[in-house]
Structure formats: structure tokens, C-alpha cells
Amino acid sequence: MEPKYAACVVLAFSLMIITIHYLQPNGAVTDATQTASLSLNASQYPAKKISQSMFGISFEEINHSGAGGLWAELVSNRGFEAGGPNTPSNISPWTIIGNETSILVSTDRSSCFDRNKVALQMEVLCDIDGENICPAGGVGVYNPGYWGMNIEQGKSYRVVFFIRSLQPVEMSVSFIGSKQQKLATSDIKDDGVENWKKVEMVLEAYGSDANSRLQLTTSKRSTIWLDQVSALPLDTHNGHGFRQDLFDMLAALKPGFIRFPGGSFVEGDRLMNAFRWRETIGSWEERPGRFNDVWQYWIDDGLGYFEYLQLAEDLGALPVWVVNIGISRNDQVDTSLILPFVQDTLDAIEFARGDASSTMGSARAAMGHLEPFDLQYVAAGNQDCWKKNYRGNYMKFYNAIKGAYPDIKIITNCDASAAVLDHPADLYDYHVYTNANSMFSMAHNFDHTSRNGPKAFVSEYAVTGGEAGRGNLLKALAEAGFLIGLERNSDAVEMASSAPLFVNENNQRFNPDAIVFDSSKVYGTPTYWMQLLFKDSNGATLLDSTLQSPSSSLTASAISWTDADSSRSYIRVKVVNFGGNTVNLDLSVEGLDINSIEAAGSTLTTLTSTNVKDENSFNEPKKVAPVVKALKNASNKMRVIIPPSSLISIDLQLKSNVIQVAGSIGAHASL
Ligand code: AHR
């Protein structure tokens, strides 16, 4: 125990408000220790069930979350389409190895793939035996991936590309490290590539470098066309293409749902660039890719509609598909012309849910997923309620989807928390980006909203602005207060997720974010760690609790839940102390027999730091992370000391003979 808290412990169970000097996060010395009490009822009936999908994740193709992030493809602009359909075109980030006396590189529209016609042409002028001798190592092109490829010794990488040449081909395919060292290589020789041919190989790395590149070189005079060059590590999650370390971060959150693929990305700055599910399914080399015009980068669409559904399934999360209903940030389809868009969405739903013999279900089955995906939620647009055609288009989508799939829950963009909706919906989308104080006080936002209409889907919340830094403790605590409010109002709120989820350190388009990564490393911001303390609330029972506190900087909630792995039941009390004072919290658990709590398995988890502006980083990934301690004095009545600026989670393990009744713990349930 830190010495600064020791004085507080001596005073356990004292109801006196004592005063000690405490060094505040900002360096100021204030007088403070306050006493508060929280009493909760573990035996209430009927139980108040929190939605099984209360806390989830909102995945948007922003900040290179997918391309150059969760989608493990190492090659950027693999089909040479990023420069647009017209040639000559910019092939960035591909780069030439050699100079114009040894190689000429250009693009033409000779690809064998109809939807992405641009191919790379390399005219190799030098030759190992000729007069114009090639530089050592040959000439060709290399791709640096997304700010460097992470190549790791002992790991294997599948490299695939399409090639054509009128001459026999001799080529080396290699991963090269940042000091020009070879990390893996393979040579190909082929005299029969007059027509496009697929080349596939597995390279095993004998060295490591997080800033590597893939290069294709030759020393033989020839003209070679290349297209659709891909390099994927073999160790992606379940072989499904998801970068394992980033997937693990998501899985640890046990998300109840995953909303995808945005956000504003779904709208597009203009409709012509918006996400089109149909162009993202089927074999990867056939996908045209698109310019993400909202967040300003090219994506090859390796992470497509199918992969999003697969990701949801792999995470055990319900997919929430956000559909563009003919509205972008700058243009709209008139409602009189919307029916083809509606049909397109019905086709997408059939792709996800139809059996393998249905037209679109068979397309899914052909991709290897015979069983339908569990698509139950469709969100109609993103932040579009105020747009002229929103209601007209929405109703066309609503009626068609409900007609074909009555069980699908449809989420409107219009806020039903303040006024009654003028259109039907199962849920309404609610976004909040604000400063820390407002976010914390928004814990009460849903206290008085209607319990009869559609429930809220808080699909994007975040503290933003300078005070949030790049994702600090202050942000996390304010958001934790907000989530406690959502939990307490879980009869009005069905789902919640922070936004944005991911950021590639090299291309932050939106700040702050929950998870930061580069080519080889990842860390969670305090917001991420905060969310971990809410993961067991999905499907839990909300317990009635009454907080008496001299300060409005304190907020709390209590749940009971059973751990699926151990079958052990717990009461969890979460408290956010948003203020600068230490608080002695006297906790009393009513409705439980006196010996129901097992002190040995009970814990106290604290998320705090010496300064609310503290952040994590690659160097200090867990500077602000939960610290778990045994709670040896756990019992029905106990005192817990809550540090200033902290989120704590008190986990009281119940004895195995204490049974749960209808989700809550009966007063006489102890056997
Ligand atoms: O989460 C980042 C962006 O913020 C989303 O794309 C958009 O919906 C919101 O404005």
C-alpha cells in the first residue's frame, strides 16, 4: 500500500470526516478526505437485466484501422489502383529500385481483372550478361506497406501476385529490412507467362524488422507486368486475415456487438466513394478498392462486408451493419430513386442471413461460410437525421427490411431522447463528443428519457478537445462516469460503444482513440482499460444502489454477474471519483446472508495515476492501467478507500453455495 493512503486505512469504519493534506494531480495541495456511503440490494425482484449486448465496439475505417491495421495485409495499394483508373497513374507507395537507364516503370489498363484494370509494367533495360549490366541485386519495385512491414523471424508469409511477360521471367521476391538486410527470399523462373499467371509462395523469415518492405527484382532484360501483389502473415486470427495482436485487444473487451464500417466512412464525402458492400465480397483480387474520401486514404477493401461479419462471429459479438441509405456528406439520392439502393441492401442481408441455396447466401457459402451470419441489427445511415431525404429514404428501407426480415432491429439516426420520433424504429443512434465535465455529468442524460419508445444505441461517445490529450486518464474517467449512467439506465439504453476504436500511430485522422498501434506494437489508452471494467456488465443484473456523497464528483453502479469460465458469481461495484479528494466509501450489501461473500476471491481494481493528464505510450503502455489487489476485508459491510481521480471496481466473490435467482441473488438463497 502506498504510504499516502496508509493514514486512511487506520481510520477504517470511522464515520468521521477527517482532513489530511493531499497532493493533487495538478501539484496543488488541498485538504481532503470525504466519506460517502453506498448501499445496494442484492436480492431485488424482478431482476433488472442489462442487455446482453450493452457494451460493444464501433469499428470505423478511420485512422487506418482496417487497411494498415486490423486487416493484416502488408502491401499497400496491392492492385496499383490507388492512383485512379486513368493511366499513367501514381503508384505510391510503390517505389522503383534502379534508375531510368536500367528500368522504366509505368501503368496501363491491361489487368486480367475487369473491375480493377490498372496493372504495373516494368521494362527492364539492363541484363546480368548484357552491356547494360544491372546493378547488384537487380532492379524492380518495392512496397513499404503501411509505414513499414513487420517481418518476424520464424514466421511465414504468403506472397501472391499476378504476372505476365513475353519473355521468360527470372525474379526474386524478398522481404528487406530497414538496413537493407534480406529477411526472406524466394526466386521464381518461368518461361510460360505470356498470359497472366498467379504466383503463390510462402516465405519464412530468418530475421526480424518492423520497418521492412517487399521487393520484386530481376536482372534479366524483359518486360514484366505485375498486378494484385499481396503479402499476408500466416498467423492471422483463425487464418481469417485479422492481425492477431489487434484482434486480441478487441476480444479482451468481450464486446457484445461490433458496429461497422463507420461512422462517416459509411456516408462518404460523396456517394461515389461510399462503401459498397457488393464490391468488397468475393476473391480479394477482384475487388476494386476505393478512396476513403472522408478520411483521405486509399483502401484495397481486403476487409470487406464478409470479413466484417466474420470478425463479429470470431469475437462472439453481434454485427451491427451501418447502411448508407443514399445519403453522403455532400449529396443525396432522391427518395423517388432510392428503390435500387433498398434492393441492394436486401441483397446484402440475404448475403449475410440467407441459406446457402439462396442467390446471395450462395455467394457467402462460396466464400467458405455455409451457415448464415447472425445479423440482427441494421443502422440506417450515420448522423443523417437532419438531411432533406433522410425520412423519405429511411421509410423505404424500413418497410422493405421489416417486410422481408421482421426480426431485424432497425436503428434510426434521429434522437428519440428529447422528442417522440415521427417514424418507426427499434433503436435510435446517439452520438456524443464533448469535454470531460459535460461527459461526466451526462451520466444523468437518460435518467428521464422515455422507457416506452425505442431504446438508445450510444454508438459513438468520447471526450474530445485539448484537455483529452491523445487519450488520457481524465478522458477515461469522464467516460466511465457516463457509462455508469448508461448502466443505471439500461432499461432505456441497449448498446454503447466509444469512438474511434483504433488509430495507426502514423496516420491519426481523429484524436483521441481507444487503441494505438504501429506495424508491430499496440497499446490501450486509459479509455480502453476503463472499458475492460465494463465488459462483464453484458447480460448482468443491475442492482439497486443508493449513493450518499457530499460531492457530485462521485458516481457508482452495482451489478451481479456470473463468470462463464469459472461459473463463479460476483457482485461488482464500480465507482468513479472524478474529483480531487480521497473518498472513504462505506459499502453495505443488503439482501445477502452474512457469510455469502468470499474474501479470498474478492478483489479491488483501481484505474488511476498521479496526474489526470497522464497517457500511455509505446514506451509506457501501462502507465495508466488497472491494478488489481486482493480485498481481504471483503464482507457485507466494508470500507473502501477511493483515491482522487480514479475508477475502482470492487469485485465481491460469492460463495459457491450462494445461488442466483432470476439473475439476482436471493435474500434467502444461501444454501
Ligand atoms: O468517430 C469519428 C467520427 O465522428 C465518425 O466518423 C462520425 O460519425 C463522427 O462525427
XYZ file of C-alpha atoms and ligand atoms in Angstrom:
681
model
C 0.000 0.000 0.000
C 1.263 3.433 -0.898
C 2.224 5.465 2.192
C -0.057 8.310 1.150
C -3.101 6.075 1.685
C -1.871 4.432 4.875
C -3.336 7.112 7.103
C -6.725 6.477 5.590
C -6.645 2.767 6.351
C -6.137 3.364 10.052
C -9.444 5.179 10.010
C -11.415 2.339 8.530
C -15.073 2.300 9.534
C -14.801 5.693 11.160
C -17.751 7.817 10.121
C -15.852 10.942 10.991
C -14.883 13.178 8.146
C -11.202 13.704 8.663
C -8.882 16.082 6.934
C -5.452 15.309 5.572
C -3.228 17.160 3.157
C -3.258 15.557 -0.221
C -1.069 16.299 -3.190
C -3.389 16.803 -6.141
C -2.692 15.564 -9.647
C -2.043 19.136 -10.742
C 0.511 19.585 -7.993
C -1.666 21.729 -5.724
C -2.111 20.728 -2.108
C -5.724 20.543 -0.974
C -7.409 19.450 2.181
C -9.402 16.402 1.712
C -10.867 13.192 2.659
C -14.549 12.706 2.297
C -16.844 9.951 3.408
C -19.606 8.551 1.273
C -21.824 5.521 1.570
C -23.190 3.141 -0.990
C -25.824 0.613 -0.105
C -27.002 -1.940 -2.577
C -29.671 -4.551 -2.687
C -28.588 -7.955 -3.930
C -31.955 -9.629 -3.658
C -34.285 -7.476 -5.686
C -37.050 -8.999 -7.717
C -37.780 -8.845 -10.555
C -34.185 -8.631 -11.655
C -33.149 -5.723 -13.870
C -31.300 -7.331 -16.728
C -28.707 -5.314 -18.599
C -28.791 -6.027 -22.326
C -26.525 -8.874 -23.413
C -25.016 -6.530 -25.964
C -24.798 -3.430 -23.774
C -21.117 -2.698 -24.301
C -19.506 -3.301 -27.655
C -17.225 -1.717 -30.184
C -17.669 0.680 -33.052
C -15.265 -0.140 -35.846
C -14.735 2.506 -38.482
C -12.312 2.558 -41.404
C -10.644 5.664 -39.970
C -7.036 6.259 -38.879
C -6.060 3.175 -40.954
C -7.971 0.976 -38.505
C -8.593 -1.638 -41.148
C -6.230 -1.056 -44.077
C -2.816 -0.931 -42.418
C -4.355 -2.045 -39.138
C -6.614 -4.915 -38.137
C -6.570 -6.223 -41.708
C -3.169 -7.893 -41.792
C -2.413 -7.328 -45.489
C 1.128 -5.954 -45.616
C 1.062 -4.495 -49.129
C -0.443 -1.055 -49.582
C -2.075 -0.381 -52.961
C -1.698 -4.015 -53.928
C -3.564 -3.647 -57.213
C -1.976 -0.330 -58.330
C -5.452 1.226 -58.332
C -4.861 3.961 -55.728
C -3.836 6.459 -58.375
C -7.224 6.176 -60.055
C -8.476 4.320 -63.147
C -6.733 6.526 -65.713
C -3.179 5.842 -66.787
C -0.451 6.838 -66.404
C -1.149 6.869 -62.685
C 0.631 7.379 -59.417
C 1.639 4.011 -57.944
C 2.573 5.339 -54.496
C 3.741 3.944 -52.121
C 5.381 1.561 -54.635
C 8.911 2.717 -55.376
C 11.392 1.900 -58.142
C 14.608 0.001 -57.477
C 17.062 1.185 -60.144
C 17.040 4.243 -62.376
C 15.777 5.115 -65.848
C 18.838 3.651 -67.541
C 18.065 0.261 -66.027
C 14.249 0.170 -65.643
C 11.175 2.043 -66.806
C 8.042 1.666 -64.715
C 4.578 2.711 -65.825
C 0.940 1.686 -65.566
C -1.515 0.549 -68.209
C -5.009 -0.932 -68.228
C -4.058 -4.483 -69.171
C -5.029 -6.278 -65.968
C -6.907 -9.563 -66.230
C -9.307 -8.264 -63.569
C -12.276 -6.447 -65.053
C -13.105 -4.306 -62.036
C -9.559 -3.103 -61.475
C -7.862 -2.779 -64.833
C -4.700 -0.933 -63.851
C -1.535 -3.057 -63.933
C 2.136 -2.235 -63.453
C 4.533 -2.526 -66.355
C 8.279 -2.834 -65.756
C 10.529 -2.536 -68.757
C 13.839 -3.930 -67.619
C 16.607 -2.405 -69.731
C 19.624 -3.942 -68.063
C 20.751 -7.535 -68.066
C 23.144 -9.539 -65.963
C 25.016 -10.708 -69.103
C 24.489 -7.749 -71.380
C 26.243 -4.475 -71.997
C 23.952 -2.503 -69.769
C 24.684 -4.542 -66.684
C 22.101 -4.492 -63.908
C 23.061 -3.116 -60.516
C 23.838 -5.767 -57.901
C 20.593 -7.246 -56.633
C 18.763 -6.306 -59.820
C 16.065 -3.747 -60.497
C 12.362 -3.733 -59.860
C 9.886 -2.286 -57.400
C 9.293 -2.385 -53.689
C 6.320 -1.733 -51.438
C 6.914 -0.384 -47.915
C 3.449 -1.389 -46.754
C 1.793 0.894 -44.262
C 4.758 2.724 -42.749
C 6.882 -0.430 -42.810
C 6.048 -4.123 -42.761
C 6.564 -6.074 -39.562
C 8.555 -9.148 -40.550
C 9.382 -11.524 -37.716
C 11.983 -14.251 -37.622
C 10.491 -17.757 -37.832
C 7.146 -16.537 -39.102
C 5.753 -17.380 -42.510
C 4.161 -15.050 -45.021
C 2.051 -15.953 -48.023
C 3.012 -13.830 -51.004
C 0.712 -13.869 -54.014
C 0.914 -11.857 -57.213
C -0.147 -11.976 -60.826
C 2.470 -11.737 -63.539
C 2.744 -11.591 -67.331
C 5.733 -11.313 -69.654
C 6.511 -12.042 -73.285
C 9.959 -13.287 -72.225
C 10.928 -15.956 -69.703
C 10.909 -14.480 -66.209
C 13.549 -14.708 -63.528
C 12.622 -12.826 -60.435
C 13.449 -12.593 -56.739
C 10.760 -11.936 -54.179
C 12.174 -10.742 -50.861
C 11.446 -9.050 -47.603
C 14.170 -6.490 -46.953
C 14.788 -4.847 -43.588
C 15.439 -1.182 -42.873
C 19.210 -1.726 -43.036
C 18.871 -3.370 -46.462
C 19.273 -6.814 -44.887
C 17.457 -9.721 -46.504
C 14.894 -11.276 -44.158
C 13.346 -13.817 -46.505
C 13.613 -14.529 -50.197
C 12.452 -16.831 -52.950
C 13.333 -16.973 -56.650
C 10.983 -17.752 -59.488
C 11.838 -18.844 -63.005
C 9.040 -19.233 -65.531
C 9.073 -19.362 -69.344
C 5.313 -19.594 -69.696
C 3.789 -16.345 -68.524
C 2.614 -14.877 -71.836
C -0.821 -14.853 -70.258
C -1.490 -13.600 -66.759
C -0.469 -16.188 -64.203
C -0.952 -16.358 -60.457
C 2.236 -16.936 -58.461
C 1.938 -18.041 -54.867
C 4.692 -18.734 -52.348
C 5.299 -18.908 -48.622
C 8.356 -17.042 -47.346
C 9.759 -17.928 -43.956
C 11.635 -15.080 -42.326
C 15.143 -15.658 -40.945
C 15.375 -12.181 -39.481
C 13.151 -9.542 -37.920
C 12.491 -5.895 -38.706
C 9.335 -3.903 -38.024
C 10.145 -1.496 -40.843
C 10.607 -3.887 -43.756
C 9.455 -3.858 -47.352
C 8.518 -6.360 -50.013
C 10.524 -6.189 -53.188
C 10.311 -7.862 -56.572
C 13.514 -7.659 -58.562
C 15.114 -9.075 -61.665
C 18.431 -8.805 -63.501
C 17.100 -10.109 -66.787
C 16.107 -7.894 -69.687
C 12.358 -8.293 -70.154
C 9.056 -6.522 -69.952
C 7.021 -7.681 -66.984
C 3.509 -6.784 -65.919
C 2.503 -7.178 -62.289
C -0.866 -6.902 -60.590
C -2.572 -7.679 -57.277
C 0.503 -8.221 -55.136
C -0.372 -9.449 -51.658
C 1.627 -10.471 -48.591
C -0.186 -11.806 -45.545
C 1.276 -13.358 -42.406
C 0.093 -16.944 -41.966
C -0.620 -16.393 -38.282
C -3.658 -14.138 -38.594
C -6.551 -14.896 -36.263
C -8.055 -18.256 -37.308
C -6.429 -17.633 -40.698
C -9.166 -15.062 -41.280
C -6.815 -12.167 -42.020
C -7.114 -10.263 -38.722
C -3.856 -9.124 -37.144
C -3.698 -11.264 -34.027
C -2.431 -8.704 -31.505
C -5.094 -6.189 -32.503
C -7.771 -8.874 -32.533
C -6.729 -9.884 -29.016
C -7.240 -6.323 -27.801
C -10.807 -6.441 -29.088
C -11.519 -9.935 -27.797
C -10.393 -8.929 -24.296
C -13.242 -6.415 -24.235
C -15.756 -9.260 -24.772
C -17.750 -6.913 -26.993
C -21.466 -7.602 -27.133
C -21.645 -6.134 -30.626
C -19.490 -4.672 -33.341
C -20.800 -1.732 -35.338
C -19.187 -1.432 -38.777
C -17.866 0.017 -41.064
C -18.446 3.551 -39.692
C -19.140 6.395 -38.899
C -18.785 8.967 -41.570
C -16.925 6.414 -43.669
C -20.303 4.835 -44.398
C -21.649 8.108 -45.761
C -18.612 9.051 -47.805
C -17.865 12.653 -48.573
C -19.617 11.894 -51.851
C -21.782 8.894 -52.665
C -19.477 7.810 -55.484
C -16.821 6.944 -52.891
C -19.053 5.499 -50.174
C -18.693 1.898 -49.014
C -20.412 -0.504 -51.423
C -20.707 -3.939 -49.837
C -21.032 -5.773 -53.173
C -17.664 -4.523 -54.375
C -15.990 -5.866 -51.239
C -17.025 -9.525 -51.435
C -15.625 -12.432 -53.413
C -11.958 -13.074 -54.094
C -9.735 -10.237 -52.933
C -8.004 -9.764 -56.268
C -11.339 -8.965 -57.922
C -12.142 -6.139 -55.503
C -11.706 -2.686 -56.998
C -10.897 -0.883 -53.743
C -11.957 2.684 -53.077
C -10.775 6.069 -51.985
C -11.924 6.698 -48.419
C -12.723 10.314 -49.168
C -13.806 11.169 -45.634
C -10.552 10.131 -44.008
C -8.464 10.647 -47.129
C -6.761 7.362 -47.876
C -6.975 4.532 -50.330
C -8.280 1.141 -49.197
C -7.940 -2.112 -51.107
C -11.124 -3.497 -49.468
C -9.435 -6.639 -48.159
C -11.556 -6.027 -45.075
C -14.915 -6.243 -46.819
C -18.501 -6.963 -45.844
C -17.856 -10.706 -45.453
C -14.768 -10.103 -43.326
C -16.654 -7.707 -41.047
C -19.315 -10.355 -40.467
C -16.577 -12.927 -39.868
C -14.895 -10.589 -37.405
C -18.134 -10.237 -35.455
C -18.527 -14.001 -35.350
C -14.912 -14.534 -34.278
C -15.381 -12.005 -31.472
C -18.670 -13.562 -30.379
C -20.243 -10.147 -30.988
C -23.467 -9.279 -32.771
C -22.831 -7.488 -36.055
C -24.451 -4.060 -36.398
C -24.249 -3.108 -40.045
C -24.455 0.596 -40.784
C -26.033 1.018 -44.215
C -25.762 4.036 -46.467
C -29.349 4.901 -47.335
C -28.449 7.041 -50.309
C -27.033 9.956 -48.335
C -23.424 11.114 -48.205
C -21.987 14.161 -46.518
C -22.456 16.190 -49.694
C -25.027 14.549 -51.936
C -28.258 12.606 -51.616
C -30.331 10.220 -53.693
C -33.856 11.438 -54.115
C -36.430 9.208 -52.434
C -38.119 8.636 -55.817
C -34.876 6.980 -56.984
C -33.991 5.051 -53.842
C -35.504 1.619 -54.578
C -32.379 0.157 -56.268
C -30.431 1.108 -53.141
C -33.054 -0.579 -50.981
C -32.802 -3.747 -53.090
C -29.031 -3.623 -52.784
C -29.398 -3.673 -49.003
C -31.894 -6.534 -49.091
C -29.347 -8.450 -51.169
C -26.703 -7.715 -48.550
C -28.938 -9.001 -45.780
C -29.609 -12.148 -47.793
C -25.853 -12.497 -48.289
C -25.471 -12.485 -44.502
C -28.568 -14.429 -43.494
C -29.819 -16.414 -46.456
C -29.293 -20.143 -46.547
C -26.595 -21.481 -48.805
C -29.099 -22.219 -51.570
C -30.387 -18.648 -51.814
C -28.984 -16.377 -54.501
C -26.905 -14.191 -52.231
C -26.468 -16.789 -49.492
C -24.727 -18.969 -52.068
C -22.218 -16.161 -52.684
C -21.441 -16.226 -48.962
C -21.216 -20.015 -48.977
C -18.795 -19.814 -51.913
C -16.573 -17.704 -49.673
C -16.449 -20.570 -47.187
C -19.208 -19.701 -44.726
C -22.077 -22.133 -45.239
C -24.051 -21.109 -42.174
C -25.743 -17.708 -42.078
C -24.241 -14.912 -40.027
C -26.247 -13.655 -37.063
C -27.152 -10.241 -38.460
C -29.873 -8.761 -36.248
C -29.206 -5.031 -36.377
C -29.149 -2.623 -39.293
C -28.438 1.073 -38.712
C -29.880 3.351 -41.373
C -27.216 5.948 -42.101
C -24.860 7.889 -39.880
C -25.667 11.292 -38.387
C -28.056 11.951 -41.261
C -31.337 12.705 -39.494
C -31.214 16.378 -40.424
C -30.747 15.695 -44.131
C -33.566 16.507 -46.537
C -34.126 12.977 -47.837
C -33.481 11.127 -44.598
C -37.056 10.369 -43.564
C -38.223 9.514 -47.077
C -35.309 7.181 -47.725
C -35.417 5.772 -44.208
C -39.051 4.714 -44.540
C -38.353 2.917 -47.829
C -35.532 0.983 -46.181
C -37.512 0.388 -43.006
C -40.592 -1.002 -44.754
C -38.609 -3.209 -47.121
C -36.331 -4.648 -44.425
C -39.151 -5.203 -41.934
C -41.235 -6.783 -44.690
C -38.537 -9.318 -45.534
C -36.918 -9.680 -42.096
C -39.382 -8.662 -39.358
C -36.921 -9.606 -36.601
C -34.170 -7.252 -37.749
C -33.865 -4.266 -35.452
C -33.604 -1.003 -37.332
C -31.710 1.933 -35.896
C -32.652 5.469 -36.856
C -30.272 8.435 -36.841
C -32.904 10.622 -35.206
C -32.593 11.310 -31.490
C -35.565 9.978 -29.554
C -34.198 11.002 -26.158
C -35.558 14.529 -26.418
C -38.692 14.139 -28.534
C -41.020 11.435 -29.757
C -39.934 10.138 -33.159
C -42.082 10.821 -36.202
C -41.157 7.448 -37.706
C -40.911 3.850 -36.501
C -37.603 2.478 -35.210
C -36.362 -0.182 -32.818
C -33.443 1.893 -31.595
C -32.097 5.359 -32.101
C -28.468 6.246 -32.676
C -26.964 8.699 -30.210
C -23.516 10.300 -30.557
C -21.767 12.483 -28.040
C -18.394 14.214 -28.320
C -17.838 16.753 -25.584
C -15.498 17.972 -22.846
C -14.739 15.979 -19.703
C -17.047 17.797 -17.292
C -20.053 17.569 -19.582
C -19.380 13.930 -20.325
C -19.226 13.111 -16.636
C -22.449 14.969 -15.930
C -24.118 13.198 -18.839
C -24.301 10.190 -16.531
C -27.814 11.525 -15.941
C -28.648 12.056 -19.591
C -31.009 9.094 -19.822
C -32.488 9.315 -16.325
C -35.755 10.729 -17.585
C -35.994 9.565 -21.191
C -38.988 7.506 -22.227
C -38.980 3.830 -21.312
C -41.676 3.060 -23.859
C -40.212 4.116 -27.175
C -37.111 2.854 -28.969
C -34.028 2.304 -26.862
C -30.827 4.254 -27.287
C -27.810 2.957 -29.154
C -24.998 5.208 -27.966
C -22.766 4.173 -30.817
C -20.183 6.946 -30.509
C -19.073 8.688 -27.333
C -15.780 10.361 -26.499
C -14.254 13.213 -24.595
C -12.506 15.364 -27.177
C -10.587 18.636 -27.214
C -7.205 19.666 -25.868
C -7.861 18.526 -22.309
C -8.208 14.911 -23.528
C -4.652 14.922 -24.917
C -4.120 11.864 -27.030
C -6.349 9.866 -24.724
C -5.581 10.472 -21.066
C -6.932 9.451 -17.662
C -9.232 12.474 -17.491
C -10.978 11.337 -20.670
C -11.345 7.794 -19.390
C -12.799 8.871 -16.030
C -15.358 11.215 -17.548
C -16.412 8.474 -19.956
C -16.561 5.948 -17.107
C -18.975 8.267 -15.288
C -21.075 8.435 -18.440
C -21.070 4.627 -18.788
C -22.121 4.199 -15.173
C -25.094 6.391 -16.050
C -25.846 4.203 -19.074
C -25.632 1.096 -16.957
C -28.031 2.564 -14.407
C -30.358 3.430 -17.277
C -30.059 0.144 -19.079
C -33.827 -0.038 -19.364
C -33.522 2.919 -21.762
C -30.134 2.191 -23.328
C -29.471 -1.066 -25.157
C -25.966 -0.617 -26.542
C -22.945 1.663 -26.231
C -19.518 1.978 -27.817
C -16.754 4.581 -27.788
C -15.297 6.043 -30.971
C -12.944 5.898 -32.689
C -11.653 2.487 -31.741
C -8.249 2.283 -33.430
C -5.528 4.586 -34.637
C -2.436 3.760 -36.622
C 0.172 5.954 -34.949
C 1.348 7.124 -38.379
C -1.960 8.479 -39.592
C -4.133 9.922 -36.895
C -7.134 11.411 -38.643
C -9.237 11.665 -35.490
C -7.982 12.199 -31.960
C -8.250 10.688 -29.354
C -8.761 6.967 -29.866
C -9.028 3.861 -27.725
C -6.256 1.649 -29.150
C -2.983 2.854 -30.673
C -0.766 0.699 -32.868
C 2.006 0.753 -35.414
C 3.282 -2.064 -37.624
C 4.398 -4.199 -34.684
C 3.157 -2.758 -31.391
C -0.120 -1.873 -29.734
C -1.307 -0.279 -26.513
C -4.605 0.697 -24.996
C -5.283 4.265 -23.911
C -6.886 4.700 -20.464
C -10.265 4.702 -22.252
C -9.550 1.163 -23.415
C -8.644 -0.011 -19.913
C -11.684 1.718 -18.500
C -13.914 -0.227 -20.895
C -12.420 -3.510 -19.716
C -14.034 -2.867 -16.345
C -17.445 -2.759 -18.025
C -17.110 -5.925 -20.094
C -18.844 -8.183 -17.576
C -21.904 -5.952 -17.487
C -23.229 -7.509 -20.692
C -26.175 -9.665 -19.612
C -25.550 -8.911 -15.929
C -28.171 -7.888 -13.376
C -28.264 -4.260 -12.382
C -28.600 -3.987 -8.625
C -30.447 -1.129 -6.972
C -27.918 1.023 -5.220
C -28.082 4.276 -3.302
C -25.107 6.564 -3.092
C -24.873 9.221 -0.427
C -21.986 11.512 -1.074
C -21.054 15.060 -0.090
C -19.689 15.531 -3.581
C -21.261 15.331 -7.029
C -17.904 14.099 -8.315
C -18.747 10.570 -7.248
C -20.924 8.147 -9.166
C -21.458 4.430 -8.797
C -23.306 1.394 -10.064
C -23.578 -2.209 -8.946
C -24.195 -5.431 -10.841
C -24.243 -9.118 -10.143
C -22.827 -11.445 -12.741
C -21.524 -14.944 -13.231
C -18.215 -15.684 -14.867
C -18.881 -18.166 -17.665
C -15.481 -19.855 -17.362
C -15.405 -20.426 -13.613
C -19.174 -20.366 -13.006
C -18.407 -18.160 -10.017
C -20.819 -15.362 -9.196
C -19.784 -11.875 -8.224
C -21.152 -8.560 -7.163
C -19.285 -5.759 -8.872
C -19.437 -2.200 -7.655
C -17.882 0.419 -9.880
C -17.210 3.892 -8.580
C -15.779 6.873 -10.401
C -14.205 9.537 -8.254
C -13.991 12.423 -10.692
C -12.893 14.873 -8.025
C -9.606 15.653 -6.349
C -10.442 14.257 -2.909
C -9.828 10.875 -1.421
C -13.140 9.269 -0.509
C -13.821 6.712 2.198
C -16.674 4.691 0.792
C -18.747 2.703 3.261
C -20.275 -0.090 1.290
C -23.135 -2.184 2.541
C -24.648 -5.101 0.691
C -28.207 -5.841 1.741
C -30.165 -8.975 0.981
C -27.309 -11.422 1.364
C -26.626 -13.766 4.225
C -23.766 -12.525 6.339
C -21.353 -15.238 5.186
C -22.101 -15.091 1.483
C -19.014 -13.183 0.420
C -15.738 -14.992 -0.086
C -12.994 -12.575 0.880
C -10.308 -14.820 -0.599
C -11.617 -14.410 -4.149
C -12.636 -10.762 -3.874
C -10.594 -8.004 -5.454
C -10.267 -4.267 -5.752
C -9.253 -2.937 -9.175
C -8.091 0.655 -9.467
C -7.535 2.745 -12.578
C -5.742 5.943 -11.616
C -2.474 7.826 -11.983
C -0.584 10.664 -10.361
C -1.844 13.145 -12.949
C -5.177 13.124 -14.772
C -3.362 14.173 -17.927
C -1.270 11.001 -17.887
C -1.375 8.913 -21.062
C 0.010 5.600 -22.181
C 2.574 5.265 -24.958
C 4.615 2.621 -26.736
C 7.338 3.209 -24.134
C 4.940 3.098 -21.198
C 1.951 1.118 -22.461
C 0.583 0.510 -18.979
C 1.380 3.761 -17.240
C -2.369 4.150 -16.728
C -3.848 0.659 -16.457
C -5.956 -1.197 -13.912
C -4.150 -2.510 -10.839
C -5.815 -5.471 -9.134
C -5.379 -6.150 -5.412
C -6.850 -8.744 -3.114
C -9.689 -7.436 -0.976
C -9.009 -9.328 2.202
C -11.586 -7.446 4.264
C -14.413 -8.102 1.776
C -17.739 -8.563 3.548
C -21.310 -7.285 3.521
C -20.199 -4.115 5.230
C -16.827 -2.692 4.469
C -14.940 0.493 3.845
C -13.037 1.089 0.640
C -10.687 3.996 0.117
C -11.102 5.597 -3.260
C -8.180 7.665 -4.491
C -8.847 11.006 -6.155
C -9.320 10.855 -9.948
C -9.926 7.166 -10.133
C -12.223 4.440 -11.315
C -12.462 1.496 -8.988
C -14.120 -1.860 -9.344
C -14.926 -3.820 -6.200
C -15.473 -7.460 -7.060
C -17.075 -9.446 -4.271
C -16.892 -13.150 -4.951
C -19.908 -15.040 -3.707
C -19.538 -18.396 -2.015
C -20.329 -21.210 -4.423
C -23.366 -22.226 -2.358
C -24.957 -18.835 -2.939
C -27.316 -19.262 -5.828
C -28.608 -16.703 -8.207
C -32.339 -16.367 -8.564
C -33.651 -14.933 -11.842
C -30.391 -13.112 -12.335
C -30.284 -11.522 -8.912
C -29.140 -13.038 -5.676
C -31.953 -14.048 -3.384
C -32.016 -12.889 0.236
C -32.580 -16.441 1.344
C -30.650 -18.005 -1.453
C -27.728 -19.121 0.626
C -27.986 -22.900 0.961
O -15.780 8.759 -34.665
C -15.288 9.638 -35.616
C -16.379 10.337 -36.414
O -17.121 11.166 -35.582
C -17.395 9.436 -37.043
O -16.991 9.011 -38.293
C -18.598 10.298 -37.145
O -19.791 9.561 -37.066
C -18.444 11.263 -36.021
O -18.700 12.547 -36.399
